[in-house]
XYZ file of C-alpha atoms in Angstrom:
670
model
C 28.281 10.612 -20.676
C 29.170 9.111 -17.292
C 29.284 11.457 -14.307
C 31.117 10.133 -11.256
C 30.381 11.107 -7.667
C 32.344 10.272 -4.522
C 31.769 11.688 -1.085
C 35.504 11.331 -0.422
C 36.443 13.658 -3.283
C 37.249 17.331 -2.811
C 34.989 18.078 -5.758
C 35.896 17.737 -9.421
C 34.462 17.829 -12.911
C 32.680 14.483 -12.708
C 35.254 12.399 -14.519
C 36.328 9.091 -13.002
C 39.672 10.643 -12.017
C 38.063 13.798 -10.567
C 34.559 12.920 -9.336
C 32.055 15.388 -7.996
C 31.473 15.078 -4.248
C 27.697 15.616 -4.301
C 24.837 13.776 -6.003
C 22.846 16.999 -5.903
C 25.581 18.719 -7.909
C 25.542 15.976 -10.522
C 21.730 16.234 -10.681
C 22.039 19.851 -11.791
C 24.104 18.791 -14.829
C 22.835 15.356 -15.882
C 21.121 15.409 -19.279
C 19.301 12.745 -21.328
C 21.547 9.756 -21.903
C 23.822 10.517 -18.929
C 24.589 8.063 -16.141
C 25.512 9.302 -12.675
C 27.627 6.684 -10.881
C 27.868 7.154 -7.120
C 30.579 5.620 -4.939
C 29.708 4.080 -1.549
C 29.219 6.494 1.332
C 26.596 8.514 3.170
C 25.326 11.522 1.219
C 23.428 13.805 3.561
C 21.719 15.923 0.934
C 18.535 16.596 -1.002
C 18.806 15.514 -4.637
C 16.609 17.587 -6.947
C 16.967 16.330 -10.538
C 16.910 19.357 -12.819
C 16.391 17.659 -16.167
C 14.172 14.909 -17.510
C 15.370 12.046 -19.611
C 13.561 10.759 -22.655
C 12.085 7.349 -23.425
C 15.053 6.632 -25.681
C 17.707 8.313 -23.484
C 16.982 7.991 -19.794
C 18.977 9.716 -17.074
C 20.326 7.004 -14.806
C 21.468 7.466 -11.197
C 23.275 4.313 -10.081
C 24.956 3.295 -6.855
C 28.302 1.804 -7.817
C 27.795 -0.869 -5.150
C 24.238 -2.027 -4.501
C 22.913 -0.154 -1.440
C 26.405 1.225 -0.846
C 25.485 4.829 -1.620
C 23.132 6.178 1.071
C 21.039 9.288 0.473
C 19.973 10.481 3.906
C 17.572 13.192 4.966
C 19.056 13.125 8.471
C 22.018 14.615 10.291
C 23.892 13.057 13.157
C 23.754 14.759 16.568
C 26.740 14.339 18.912
C 26.084 17.205 21.309
C 23.747 15.555 23.793
C 23.889 16.658 27.431
C 22.463 14.540 30.211
C 19.309 16.218 31.479
C 17.967 13.875 34.132
C 18.527 10.156 34.606
C 18.404 8.480 31.183
C 16.961 11.590 29.513
C 19.325 13.722 27.426
C 18.863 17.073 25.697
C 20.363 18.736 22.620
C 20.017 22.239 21.194
C 19.917 22.428 17.389
C 20.405 25.808 15.620
C 17.420 26.310 13.307
C 19.632 27.470 10.458
C 20.360 23.848 9.582
C 16.722 23.330 8.545
C 16.536 26.164 6.029
C 12.944 27.092 5.205
C 11.450 23.827 6.508
C 11.876 22.953 10.174
C 10.486 19.445 10.788
C 10.229 20.198 14.507
C 7.748 23.033 13.993
C 5.743 21.445 11.127
C 2.974 19.207 12.438
C 1.490 16.222 10.622
C -1.721 17.430 9.016
C -4.134 16.604 6.223
C -7.401 15.104 5.083
C -8.249 11.754 6.696
C -5.500 12.206 9.292
C -6.897 11.360 12.707
C -4.346 12.767 15.110
C -3.947 10.887 18.352
C -1.796 13.743 19.633
C 0.172 16.505 17.885
C 3.160 15.050 16.041
C 5.851 16.667 13.913
C 7.420 15.574 10.646
C 10.750 15.321 12.441
C 12.061 12.173 14.081
C 14.847 11.123 16.443
C 16.646 7.885 15.539
C 18.779 5.661 17.734
C 20.878 3.252 15.679
C 18.464 3.413 12.737
C 15.325 2.998 14.827
C 12.921 5.867 15.331
C 11.868 6.882 18.828
C 8.307 7.807 19.813
C 7.378 11.470 19.964
C 5.253 12.724 22.830
C 3.843 16.157 23.572
C 5.095 16.552 27.146
C 8.506 16.362 28.755
C 6.923 14.476 31.647
C 6.203 11.514 29.360
C 9.843 11.434 28.327
C 10.968 11.428 31.962
C 8.436 8.765 32.978
C 7.653 6.772 29.821
C 4.830 4.304 29.486
C 4.278 1.989 26.517
C 2.137 3.025 23.553
C -0.732 0.558 23.766
C -1.306 0.443 20.008
C 2.316 -0.081 19.010
C 3.318 -3.351 17.377
C 6.621 -2.977 19.271
C 5.709 -2.422 22.897
C 9.296 -2.453 24.303
C 10.455 0.027 21.660
C 7.664 2.439 22.571
C 9.368 3.280 25.887
C 11.960 5.289 23.924
C 10.357 8.758 23.875
C 11.311 12.205 22.675
C 9.893 15.711 22.969
C 10.676 19.016 21.265
C 10.206 22.722 21.883
C 11.468 25.971 20.413
C 13.888 28.261 22.245
C 14.548 31.408 20.233
C 16.407 30.374 17.089
C 16.990 26.868 18.354
C 15.132 23.577 18.354
C 15.493 21.837 21.698
C 15.165 18.065 21.858
C 14.744 15.816 24.869
C 15.029 12.049 24.467
C 15.027 9.047 26.763
C 17.756 6.707 25.521
C 17.536 4.368 28.525
C 20.804 2.403 28.728
C 22.408 4.042 25.688
C 24.849 6.975 25.635
C 23.620 9.015 22.626
C 27.058 10.540 22.032
C 28.559 7.072 21.680
C 25.734 5.708 19.491
C 24.439 6.698 16.053
C 21.745 9.273 16.886
C 20.231 11.185 13.979
C 17.420 13.678 13.397
C 15.365 14.487 10.296
C 16.573 17.636 8.571
C 15.391 17.362 4.955
C 11.823 17.002 3.711
C 12.699 14.779 0.726
C 15.748 12.818 -0.405
C 15.505 12.115 -4.161
C 12.544 14.016 -5.507
C 12.224 16.699 -8.231
C 10.954 20.050 -7.005
C 9.303 20.568 -10.407
C 6.666 18.512 -12.214
C 7.421 16.734 -15.461
C 10.956 15.487 -14.718
C 10.349 12.061 -16.217
C 12.278 9.062 -17.556
C 14.729 8.804 -14.674
C 16.203 5.619 -13.217
C 17.266 5.362 -9.581
C 19.175 2.110 -9.106
C 20.762 0.445 -6.105
C 20.635 3.266 -3.540
C 19.750 3.223 0.122
C 17.400 6.148 0.768
C 16.392 6.908 4.325
C 15.091 9.315 6.969
C 13.039 12.151 5.471
C 10.569 14.531 7.128
C 7.680 13.882 4.747
C 4.159 15.173 5.296
C 0.887 13.184 5.406
C -0.161 12.246 1.859
C -3.935 11.926 1.360
C -5.429 11.733 -2.154
C -6.903 15.233 -1.866
C -3.527 16.897 -1.328
C -0.092 17.201 -2.816
C 1.325 13.719 -2.217
C 5.019 13.831 -1.488
C 7.397 11.021 -0.651
C 10.994 10.557 0.347
C 11.503 9.368 -3.245
C 9.261 9.913 -6.236
C 8.681 11.207 -9.759
C 6.506 14.222 -8.779
C 3.843 14.057 -11.463
C 5.779 12.820 -14.465
C 6.160 9.685 -16.559
C 8.455 6.749 -16.891
C 10.528 6.489 -13.709
C 12.297 3.263 -12.749
C 13.153 2.748 -9.076
C 15.012 -0.550 -8.737
C 17.172 -2.481 -6.282
C 16.865 0.253 -3.650
C 16.367 0.102 0.094
C 13.733 2.667 1.100
C 13.172 3.174 4.823
C 12.234 5.476 7.682
C 10.221 8.118 5.936
C 8.080 9.883 8.516
C 5.042 9.383 6.270
C 5.586 7.862 2.804
C 8.632 6.166 1.312
C 7.874 6.335 -2.425
C 5.196 8.602 -3.847
C 3.582 8.011 -7.227
C 1.106 10.617 -6.206
C -0.856 13.682 -7.001
C 0.533 17.066 -7.926
C -0.271 20.245 -6.017
C -3.707 21.739 -6.722
C -3.537 24.981 -4.695
C -7.318 25.444 -4.769
C -7.903 21.890 -3.552
C -5.119 20.944 -1.159
C -6.460 19.404 2.058
C -9.580 21.470 1.447
C -11.692 19.339 3.778
C -9.267 19.714 6.670
C -8.781 23.447 6.028
C -12.249 24.730 5.072
C -14.488 21.907 6.354
C -17.466 22.849 4.151
C -17.022 20.045 1.580
C -16.202 16.496 2.604
C -13.038 14.844 1.429
C -15.130 12.565 -0.784
C -16.456 15.531 -2.725
C -13.090 17.286 -2.949
C -11.572 14.037 -4.217
C -14.103 13.924 -7.046
C -13.229 17.567 -7.736
C -9.513 16.731 -7.750
C -9.994 13.937 -10.279
C -11.949 16.102 -12.701
C -9.516 18.997 -12.297
C -6.567 16.717 -13.001
C -8.220 15.472 -16.164
C -8.634 19.064 -17.352
C -5.019 19.827 -16.483
C -3.304 17.033 -18.389
C -3.797 13.755 -16.528
C -3.454 11.396 -19.493
C -1.753 8.124 -20.307
C 0.617 9.986 -22.600
C 1.931 12.323 -19.879
C 1.614 10.661 -16.484
C 2.479 7.322 -14.888
C 3.960 4.162 -16.433
C 6.522 3.875 -13.647
C 8.334 0.730 -12.506
C 9.250 -0.080 -8.905
C 11.100 -3.380 -8.657
C 13.311 -5.415 -6.338
C 13.227 -2.834 -3.565
C 13.277 -3.390 0.195
C 10.701 -0.904 1.534
C 10.224 -0.778 5.293
C 9.710 1.157 8.515
C 7.775 4.111 7.137
C 5.059 5.771 9.200
C 2.175 6.032 6.715
C 2.919 4.035 3.561
C 5.727 2.265 1.788
C 4.278 3.422 -1.541
C 1.518 6.015 -1.898
C -0.226 7.305 -4.986
C -3.280 8.989 -6.430
C -3.649 9.585 -10.171
C 0.130 9.657 -10.728
C 0.694 5.903 -10.518
C -1.488 4.848 -13.438
C -0.179 2.161 -15.841
C 2.688 1.306 -13.470
C 4.311 -2.002 -12.540
C 5.245 -2.760 -8.925
C 7.076 -6.081 -8.738
C 9.444 -8.240 -6.700
C 9.565 -5.891 -3.714
C 9.695 -6.706 -0.003
C 7.271 -4.294 1.702
C 7.158 -4.649 5.466
C 6.883 -3.053 8.907
C 4.796 -0.089 7.784
C 2.940 1.970 10.444
C 4.007 -0.386 13.223
C 4.438 2.484 15.682
C 0.728 3.277 15.258
C 1.383 6.902 16.221
C -0.022 8.063 12.869
C -3.675 7.266 12.368
C -6.173 7.678 9.566
C -7.530 6.240 6.356
C -4.406 6.511 4.187
C -2.164 3.827 5.638
C -0.728 0.629 4.158
C 2.274 -1.117 2.680
C 0.892 0.309 -0.549
C -2.006 2.790 -0.558
C -3.100 3.712 -4.063
C -6.065 5.549 -5.487
C -6.788 5.260 -9.201
C -4.530 2.263 -9.774
C -5.654 2.128 -13.397
C -3.966 -0.761 -15.245
C -1.428 -1.104 -12.431
C 0.225 -4.513 -12.110
C 1.294 -5.531 -8.604
C 3.113 -8.856 -8.800
C 5.554 -11.110 -6.967
C 5.781 -8.813 -3.954
C 5.987 -9.797 -0.317
C 3.687 -7.833 2.036
C 4.114 -8.492 5.741
C 3.947 -6.829 9.163
C 2.034 -3.849 7.791
C -1.092 -2.074 9.011
C -2.825 -3.576 5.985
C -0.668 -4.856 3.190
C -2.231 -3.411 0.027
C -5.060 -0.867 -0.081
C -6.592 -0.097 -3.488
C -9.005 2.777 -2.985
C -11.246 4.381 -5.650
C -10.822 3.543 -9.336
C -9.057 0.206 -9.086
C -9.782 -0.461 -12.747
C -7.727 -2.865 -14.811
C -5.659 -3.479 -11.675
C -4.008 -6.888 -11.345
C -2.652 -8.292 -8.075
C -0.828 -11.509 -8.878
C 1.724 -13.937 -7.387
C 2.126 -11.973 -4.138
C 2.723 -13.339 -0.647
C 0.732 -11.678 2.167
C 1.110 -12.543 5.850
C 1.216 -11.028 9.356
C -0.753 -7.946 8.287
C -2.981 -7.860 11.356
C -1.923 -6.660 14.822
C 0.128 -8.970 17.030
C -1.148 -10.102 20.396
C -0.593 -7.495 23.081
C -1.657 -4.466 21.065
C -4.735 -2.357 21.739
C -6.852 -1.563 18.677
C -8.492 1.810 18.988
C -10.275 2.573 15.731
C -12.217 0.999 12.898
C -9.310 0.314 10.567
C -6.849 -0.958 13.160
C -7.667 -4.656 12.635
C -6.083 -4.384 9.161
C -5.868 -7.063 6.479
C -3.831 -8.334 3.558
C -5.829 -6.651 0.795
C -8.409 -3.861 0.896
C -10.271 -2.930 -2.284
C -12.593 -0.009 -1.661
C -15.372 1.737 -3.630
C -14.065 0.673 -7.025
C -16.057 -0.580 -9.999
C -13.293 -2.825 -11.308
C -12.249 -4.842 -13.071
C -9.889 -5.727 -10.209
C -8.135 -9.047 -10.681
C -6.577 -10.975 -7.779
C -4.952 -14.207 -8.925
C -2.357 -16.726 -7.784
C -1.699 -15.059 -4.427
C -1.110 -16.457 -0.945
C -3.099 -14.572 1.726
C -2.375 -15.815 5.241
C -3.360 -12.998 7.622
C -6.388 -13.236 9.957
C -8.336 -11.010 7.571
C -7.448 -11.746 3.965
C -9.612 -9.140 2.262
C -11.825 -6.166 2.977
C -14.101 -5.832 -0.047
C -16.262 -2.707 0.175
C -16.403 -2.757 -3.583
C -17.558 -4.546 -6.732
C -16.119 -5.739 -10.014
C -13.576 -8.138 -8.491
C -12.288 -11.562 -9.549
C -10.336 -13.892 -7.250
C -8.783 -16.759 -9.178
C -6.412 -19.541 -8.008
C -5.569 -18.028 -4.600
C -4.751 -19.704 -1.287
C -6.789 -17.818 1.321
C -6.474 -18.440 5.061
C -8.307 -15.374 6.387
C -11.780 -13.885 6.221
C -13.474 -11.338 3.957
C -14.609 -8.280 5.923
C -16.771 -5.315 4.962
C -18.697 -7.113 2.204
C -21.924 -5.197 1.638
C -20.950 -2.181 3.745
C -18.485 0.685 3.961
C -19.432 2.499 0.776
C -21.356 5.507 2.058
C -19.870 8.666 3.520
C -21.002 8.131 7.094
C -24.117 10.287 7.132
C -26.474 9.527 10.044
C -29.513 11.582 9.003
C -29.336 11.874 5.218
C -28.234 9.428 2.523
C -24.519 9.796 1.797
C -23.529 7.330 -0.944
C -20.047 7.660 -2.391
C -20.335 8.101 -6.123
C -16.985 7.040 -7.546
C -15.720 7.355 -11.102
C -15.051 4.698 -13.672
C -12.978 5.290 -16.759
C -12.702 4.652 -20.457
C -11.004 1.224 -20.584
C -7.210 1.524 -20.396
C -7.397 5.322 -20.268
C -7.647 8.023 -17.597
C -10.657 9.827 -19.079
C -13.693 9.587 -16.795
C -16.553 7.610 -18.327
C -19.050 8.110 -15.530
C -19.829 8.033 -11.803
C -21.859 5.528 -9.824
C -22.326 4.372 -6.264
C -21.297 0.851 -5.232
C -23.982 -1.842 -5.345
C -21.736 -4.695 -4.086
C -21.372 -8.072 -5.697
C -20.224 -8.327 -9.303
C -17.689 -10.711 -7.752
C -16.078 -13.837 -9.160
C -14.422 -16.643 -7.178
C -12.876 -19.420 -9.224
C -10.471 -22.225 -8.309
C -9.481 -20.831 -4.904
C -8.551 -22.791 -1.782
C -9.964 -21.530 1.531
C -8.416 -22.805 4.773
C -9.953 -21.665 8.063
C -7.314 -20.866 10.696
C -7.782 -20.468 14.471
C -9.105 -16.996 15.279
C -7.137 -15.025 17.849
C -9.103 -13.842 20.866
C -7.698 -10.333 20.416
C -9.656 -9.959 17.181
C -12.812 -11.671 18.411
C -12.989 -9.367 21.432
C -12.416 -6.272 19.300
C -15.331 -7.086 16.982
C -17.683 -8.152 19.756
C -17.048 -5.124 21.981
C -17.797 -2.754 19.087
C -20.790 -4.743 17.792
C -19.001 -5.372 14.511
C -19.211 -9.168 14.630
C -21.543 -9.603 11.649
C -20.975 -11.000 8.175
C -20.852 -7.532 6.615
C -18.409 -6.135 9.187
C -15.561 -7.886 11.047
C -16.382 -11.559 10.646
C -13.567 -14.112 10.846
C -15.131 -16.864 8.735
C -12.791 -17.868 5.945
C -14.612 -18.348 2.654
C -17.235 -16.625 0.522
C -19.858 -16.828 3.309
C -20.303 -12.992 3.503
C -21.947 -13.138 0.076
C -24.942 -15.078 1.421
C -28.119 -13.881 -0.293
C -26.417 -12.431 -3.368
C -28.044 -13.489 -6.648
C -26.499 -15.540 -9.396
C -26.253 -14.021 -12.851
C -29.325 -15.782 -14.255
C -31.541 -14.556 -11.434
C -30.189 -11.027 -11.505
C -30.396 -10.369 -15.236
C -33.811 -12.044 -15.583
C -35.264 -8.948 -13.886
C -34.443 -6.914 -16.964
C -36.007 -9.140 -19.595
C -38.496 -7.549 -21.981
C -41.568 -9.285 -20.555
C -40.754 -8.272 -17.018
C -39.835 -4.694 -17.643
C -41.647 -1.841 -15.941
C -39.058 0.860 -15.823
C -41.093 3.534 -14.034
C -42.544 1.263 -11.379
C -39.580 -0.991 -10.587
C -36.508 1.176 -10.297
C -35.295 -0.573 -7.150
C -34.012 -3.359 -9.372
C -31.207 -1.022 -10.460
C -29.930 -0.731 -6.890
C -29.935 -4.387 -5.848
C -26.751 -6.347 -5.159
C -25.018 -7.468 -8.337
C -24.483 -11.192 -9.003
C -21.737 -13.491 -7.713
C -20.039 -16.105 -9.910
C -18.251 -19.204 -8.552
C -16.686 -22.503 -9.490
C -13.858 -24.828 -8.510
C -13.361 -23.534 -4.942
C -12.270 -25.886 -2.146
C -12.998 -25.354 1.565
C -11.014 -26.837 4.471
C -11.001 -26.661 8.296
C -14.561 -25.356 8.467
C -14.190 -22.612 5.868
C -17.641 -21.835 4.471
C -19.031 -21.192 0.981
C -21.826 -18.713 0.445
C -25.347 -20.062 0.107
C -25.394 -19.762 -3.682
C -22.012 -21.395 -4.295
C -21.713 -23.748 -7.260
C -19.288 -26.531 -8.189
C -17.299 -26.525 -4.947
C -15.763 -29.093 -2.597
C -16.024 -28.848 1.195
C -13.684 -31.191 3.080
C -14.697 -31.662 6.730
C -12.553 -34.756 7.299
C -8.970 -33.556 7.031
C -7.185 -30.836 8.975
C -4.921 -28.616 6.891
C -1.783 -27.124 8.414
C -0.144 -23.985 7.019
C 3.173 -22.706 8.339
C 5.597 -20.169 6.888
C 9.239 -20.758 7.782
C 12.325 -18.749 6.831
C 15.414 -20.711 5.851
C 18.720 -19.714 4.301
C 17.541 -20.490 0.779
C 14.137 -18.816 1.004
C 10.757 -18.710 2.699
C 8.828 -21.963 2.615
C 5.202 -22.878 3.101
C 5.045 -26.128 5.058
C 1.688 -27.809 4.614
C -0.132 -31.089 4.235
C -2.607 -29.388 1.874
C -1.578 -31.186 -1.296
C -2.108 -34.569 0.318
C -5.850 -33.901 0.480
C -6.628 -32.000 -2.696
C -9.185 -33.882 -4.794
C -8.545 -34.789 -8.400
C -9.253 -31.710 -10.425
C -12.170 -31.319 -12.813
C -11.664 -27.546 -13.034
C -11.839 -25.628 -16.265
C -9.068 -23.274 -17.303
C -10.135 -19.762 -16.339
C -9.837 -17.099 -19.032
C -10.893 -13.549 -19.699
C -13.971 -14.899 -21.462
C -14.995 -16.988 -18.447
C -14.721 -13.982 -16.138
C -16.726 -11.708 -18.405
C -16.754 -7.972 -17.808
C -17.051 -5.752 -14.757
C -20.600 -4.428 -14.664
C -20.249 -0.650 -14.471
C -17.268 0.123 -16.749
C -18.215 -2.749 -19.089
C -14.547 -3.701 -19.246
C -13.177 -7.243 -19.337
C -10.648 -8.755 -16.942
C -7.797 -8.483 -19.416
C -4.225 -7.305 -19.914
C -3.554 -3.534 -20.002
C -3.143 -3.728 -23.777
C -6.638 -5.197 -24.101
C -5.502 -8.735 -24.912
C -7.154 -11.670 -23.124
C -5.673 -13.525 -20.141
C -5.487 -17.305 -19.845
C -4.696 -18.335 -16.279
C -2.365 -21.155 -17.278
C 0.612 -20.224 -15.046
C 0.738 -20.699 -11.289
C 2.361 -18.746 -8.439
C 5.770 -20.117 -9.377
C 5.324 -19.574 -13.107
C 4.688 -23.254 -13.787
C 2.345 -24.215 -16.612
C -1.121 -25.453 -15.643
C -2.737 -28.538 -17.131
C -6.028 -28.998 -18.961
C -7.787 -29.421 -15.595
C -5.805 -27.067 -13.350
C -5.544 -27.580 -9.618
C -7.416 -25.203 -7.348
C -5.191 -22.759 -5.529
C -1.988 -21.033 -6.606
C 0.193 -24.136 -7.100
C 0.038 -26.639 -9.921
C 1.570 -29.335 -7.713
C 0.076 -32.323 -5.956
C 2.541 -33.884 -3.500
C 4.997 -31.443 -1.910
C 4.843 -30.724 1.831
C 7.249 -27.794 1.570
C 6.934 -25.135 -1.118
C 9.463 -22.348 -1.723
C 7.309 -19.203 -1.908
C 10.122 -16.589 -1.718
C 13.301 -17.984 -3.295
C 16.613 -16.316 -2.497
């Protein structure tokens, strides 16, 4: 059955002639097999789907015109009174917020490092959020936020206080008259999000979803988003524009565990690392299985301008596909701080495929934390995911990078990507394979970052690994580093910005295992090759009681077919590589009407290839889970297609492109 909705209707029975006037109303009636068709307009409401679809009969919510139907968590405010100079004030009756007032609820949770108290509410001027401050004086006399990626925008400040049954807002709009402009405030916590678990097999297609008062979403808490399946299976979110969530845009995250919800931040007696292990084991006992959870699809969405993450998830995103999305301008205000920030931030991305996405202008593009097992990152474009000149970096994670894989045992496969930011990867992990990538930034954190920060006692982070292609925990182990494969990549050293050099030097982080800016595998200097490593365990050299240190040494590194330009450096055990010190390689991304192009002279200087075709068998298996680098269904991978989907030859070219002459390559076609 088709159910029609139009905001211009007086309210009908859902037929095309007499549409309902509320998506939320239709969501109370839609059953398996139904399609809710929504006319263009702004729908200021919370949509709480009441019923799940089935695999055979999904419930589909579709915008009649792509991005024409807007689900907004905000309300417009037209009652501003000039307070002083360019500062205006408005008094909002608290009844509009119901049981959740975003202007009394502060951002809070594990791994949230508050710079100053902030609320889940926002004030927006013409679809751009202002900067909250905790004093009226700062609104009257604004100064820029030094860490913001948008320094001019950070002069637009707002402040809130309570006055009886009213929320009072003060905002500095500078040259704008707020009653003549589109000024909105967050009112609703979520926009399209079931209040109950298990509402699966739903499609959300073609909507604009914006402006929700979401809470911080760490892995050890209930992870909410502006949009999301809320611990269920089989959602499809496609062709949507997702923007301006206070914290997270889309959540594929964890359900509420009342006994373990921000337990570290509330009780303090167990670290977040321990409560995360507890959360994983509890979830397994309570039904976290491939049959019940995950297998979502997020595709062709424009996800931007969210405070914490574009997409967040822990446990609930397993076996999902995230493809063909544009994920950008995440956490650019830098007013939220902590270890749960990124274009995508996922824990337990088991058998998750992340492909053909564009990650840019994010405080880190993609962060895969804990249990990246069977995860594949392929054919993505990463760029501009480190701070612009003029910003002040205040804490350890503020340098950011394209890709961060942390304390995972793998296998984590990164193939046919373009990584152009100053720092391409932060690899505090093992069990990784990088194949046929173009890499123009450094690898940071190799060999470090895997303990829990103890100064007096050992504090290794024991992280789980799983039965291959399942959620069941197979075991726990700390990270030894290494177990890394680099085949047929191209490394191009780019000029290093002084901003980043100064940051590392001033904090004494300018070492190979911290914030180095040397493009290439150089941080793996001293790591053994496979023959050397495994020889220690041969029968004639085996003294198990006397030589246990051998079990805690760095794992081996495997290489072949890599090419180094502009001073990029291989590690000291590299094999079968080419280092070109004669030619200077230029890389430039340009946006044109028919796409984004990489302009380069790279292909002019690539040597004739003698590379072998890389396959699952060449890569072998990740050490700890003893799982191969393979498809989620267990079938082998042959890397015979490039970034553009073109077939590779018998001796494939290094890098992501199987081409030899072009100076201009379309990397994001329109």
